Coordinates of C-alpha atoms in Angstrom, one line a residue:
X22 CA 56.3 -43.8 42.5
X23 CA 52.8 -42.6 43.8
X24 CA 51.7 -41.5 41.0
X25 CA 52.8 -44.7 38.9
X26 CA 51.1 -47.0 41.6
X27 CA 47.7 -45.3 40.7
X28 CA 48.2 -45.6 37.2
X29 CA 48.3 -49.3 38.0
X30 CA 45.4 -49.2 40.1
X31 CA 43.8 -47.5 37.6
X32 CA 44.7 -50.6 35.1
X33 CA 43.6 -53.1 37.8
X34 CA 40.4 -51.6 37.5
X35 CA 40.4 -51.5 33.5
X36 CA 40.7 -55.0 34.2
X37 CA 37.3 -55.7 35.5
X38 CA 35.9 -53.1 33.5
X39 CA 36.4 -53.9 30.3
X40 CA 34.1 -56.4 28.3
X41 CA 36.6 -59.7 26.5
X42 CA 36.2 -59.1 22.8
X43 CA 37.4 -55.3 23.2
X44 CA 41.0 -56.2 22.2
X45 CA 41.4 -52.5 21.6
X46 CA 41.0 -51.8 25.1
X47 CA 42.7 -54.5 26.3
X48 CA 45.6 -53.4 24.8
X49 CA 45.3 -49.6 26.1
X50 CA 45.0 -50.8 29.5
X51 CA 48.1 -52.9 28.8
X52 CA 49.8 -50.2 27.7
X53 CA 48.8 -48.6 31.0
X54 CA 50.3 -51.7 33.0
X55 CA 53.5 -51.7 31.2
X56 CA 54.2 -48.1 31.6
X57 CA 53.4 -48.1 35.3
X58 CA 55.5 -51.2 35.7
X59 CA 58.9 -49.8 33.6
X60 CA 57.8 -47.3 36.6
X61 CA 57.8 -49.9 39.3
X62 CA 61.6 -50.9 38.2
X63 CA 63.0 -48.1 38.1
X64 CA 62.1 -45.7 41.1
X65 CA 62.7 -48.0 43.6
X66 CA 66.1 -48.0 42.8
X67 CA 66.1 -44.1 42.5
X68 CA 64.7 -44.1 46.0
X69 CA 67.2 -46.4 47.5
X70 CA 69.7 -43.8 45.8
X71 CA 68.4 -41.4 48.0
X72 CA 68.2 -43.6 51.1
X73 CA 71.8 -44.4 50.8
X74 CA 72.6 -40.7 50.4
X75 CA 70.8 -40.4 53.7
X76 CA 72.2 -42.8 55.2
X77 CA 75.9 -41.7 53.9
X78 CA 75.0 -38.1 55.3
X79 CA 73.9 -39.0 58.7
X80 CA 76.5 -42.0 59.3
X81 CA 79.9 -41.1 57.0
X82 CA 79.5 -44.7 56.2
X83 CA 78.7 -45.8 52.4
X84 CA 76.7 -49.1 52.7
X85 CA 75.5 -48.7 49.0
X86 CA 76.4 -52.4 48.4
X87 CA 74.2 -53.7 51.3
X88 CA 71.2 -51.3 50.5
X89 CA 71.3 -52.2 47.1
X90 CA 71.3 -56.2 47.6
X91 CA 68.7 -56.0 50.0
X92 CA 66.7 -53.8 47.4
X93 CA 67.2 -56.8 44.6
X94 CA 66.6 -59.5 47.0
X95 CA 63.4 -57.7 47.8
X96 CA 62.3 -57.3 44.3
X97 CA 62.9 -60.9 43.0
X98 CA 61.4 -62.3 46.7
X99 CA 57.8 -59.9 45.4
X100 CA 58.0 -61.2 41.8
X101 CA 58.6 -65.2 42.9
X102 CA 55.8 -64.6 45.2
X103 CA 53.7 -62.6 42.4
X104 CA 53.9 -65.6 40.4
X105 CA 53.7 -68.1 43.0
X106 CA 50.3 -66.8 44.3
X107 CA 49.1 -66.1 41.4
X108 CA 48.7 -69.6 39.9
X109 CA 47.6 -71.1 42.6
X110 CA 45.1 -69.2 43.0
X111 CA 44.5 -69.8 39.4
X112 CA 44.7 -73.8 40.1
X113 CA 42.7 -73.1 43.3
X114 CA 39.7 -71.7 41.1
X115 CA 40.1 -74.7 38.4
X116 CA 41.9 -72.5 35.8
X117 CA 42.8 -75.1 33.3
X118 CA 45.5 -73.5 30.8
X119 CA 45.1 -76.6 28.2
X120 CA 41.4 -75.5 27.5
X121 CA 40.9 -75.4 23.8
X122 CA 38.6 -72.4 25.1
X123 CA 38.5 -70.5 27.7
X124 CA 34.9 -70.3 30.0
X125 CA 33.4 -66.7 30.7
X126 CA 34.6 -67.8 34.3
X127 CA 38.1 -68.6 33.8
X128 CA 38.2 -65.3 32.0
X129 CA 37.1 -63.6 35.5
X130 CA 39.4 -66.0 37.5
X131 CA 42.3 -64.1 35.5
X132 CA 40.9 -60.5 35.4
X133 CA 40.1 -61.5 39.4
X134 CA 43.6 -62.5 40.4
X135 CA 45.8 -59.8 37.8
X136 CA 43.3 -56.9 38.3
X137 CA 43.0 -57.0 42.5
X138 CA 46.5 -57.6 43.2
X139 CA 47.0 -54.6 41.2
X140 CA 44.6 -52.5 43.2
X141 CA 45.6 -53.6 46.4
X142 CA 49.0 -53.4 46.1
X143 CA 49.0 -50.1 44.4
X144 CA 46.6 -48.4 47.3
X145 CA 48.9 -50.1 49.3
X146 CA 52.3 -48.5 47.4
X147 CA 51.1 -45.0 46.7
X148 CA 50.0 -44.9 50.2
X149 CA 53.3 -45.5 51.5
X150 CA 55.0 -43.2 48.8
X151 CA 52.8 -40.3 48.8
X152 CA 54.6 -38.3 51.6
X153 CA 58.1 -39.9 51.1
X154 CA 60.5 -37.5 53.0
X155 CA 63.2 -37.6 50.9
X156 CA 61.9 -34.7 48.3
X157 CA 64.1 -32.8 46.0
X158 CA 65.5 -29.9 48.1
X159 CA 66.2 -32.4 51.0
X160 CA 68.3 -34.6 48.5
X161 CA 70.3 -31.7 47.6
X162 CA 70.8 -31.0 51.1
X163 CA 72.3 -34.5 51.8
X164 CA 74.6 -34.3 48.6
X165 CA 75.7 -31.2 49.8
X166 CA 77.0 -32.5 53.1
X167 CA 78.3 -35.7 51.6
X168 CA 80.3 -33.3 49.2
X169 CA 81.4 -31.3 52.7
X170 CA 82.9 -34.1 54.1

């Protein structure tokens, strides 16, 4: 998850970076995006695995269902928000979506608002992630004892 939140990062900054009429860039650092975000989807939910495992261990309780809704609430609260902020910012700088064509500046209001959420957030993610306790021998561990009883 770290690792995937710098590749965004990295992306966010490919954003700024990156001169308008390079469409073949553009689309490399899109490719960039779209591989850390299939990233983004899926290991939280491989984490949460591994939190409930935890949590199974430590407790003999199995709260999966609870971990699990909180987890998707969570996701679709960050991607309404995402969204949300997003274009109002956008309408907050005068980013006007019907322009027959679109002004050097609203082309940085975009790369502004999609390129430092990225960076922020991904600092901000691969921060949190970097030392995640739950590692490979401690998971085995846990399904171990589960499997004990």
């Amino acid at each position: 998850m770290a690792i995937a939140s710098v590749f965004t990062g990295l992306g966010g900054i490919a954003v700024f970076l990156i001169p308008p009429d390079n469409m073949m860039l553009v689309l490399v650092s899109y490719l960039v995006f779209g591989f850390a975000s299939g990233a983004s989807q899926l290991f939280p939910r491989a984490i949460m695995a591994d939190i409930v495992d935890e949590n199974t261990a430590m407790s003999g309780e199995t709260n999966t269902g609870l971990y699990f809704s909180f987890l998707t609430t969570t996701l679709k609260l960050g991607l309404a928000l995402g969204v949300g902020i997003s274009f109002g910012l956008a309408d907050l700088a005068g980013f006007d979506p019907a322009a027959a064509r679109l002004s050097n500046d609203a082309h940085w209001v975009i790369r502004a608002i999609m390129g430092s959420g990225s960076i922020i957030l991904s600092i901000l993610i691969a921060a949190l992630m970097w030392n995640f306790p739950l590692d490979r021998s401690k998971q085995e561990a846990l399904r171990q004892q589960i499997a004990a009883g």
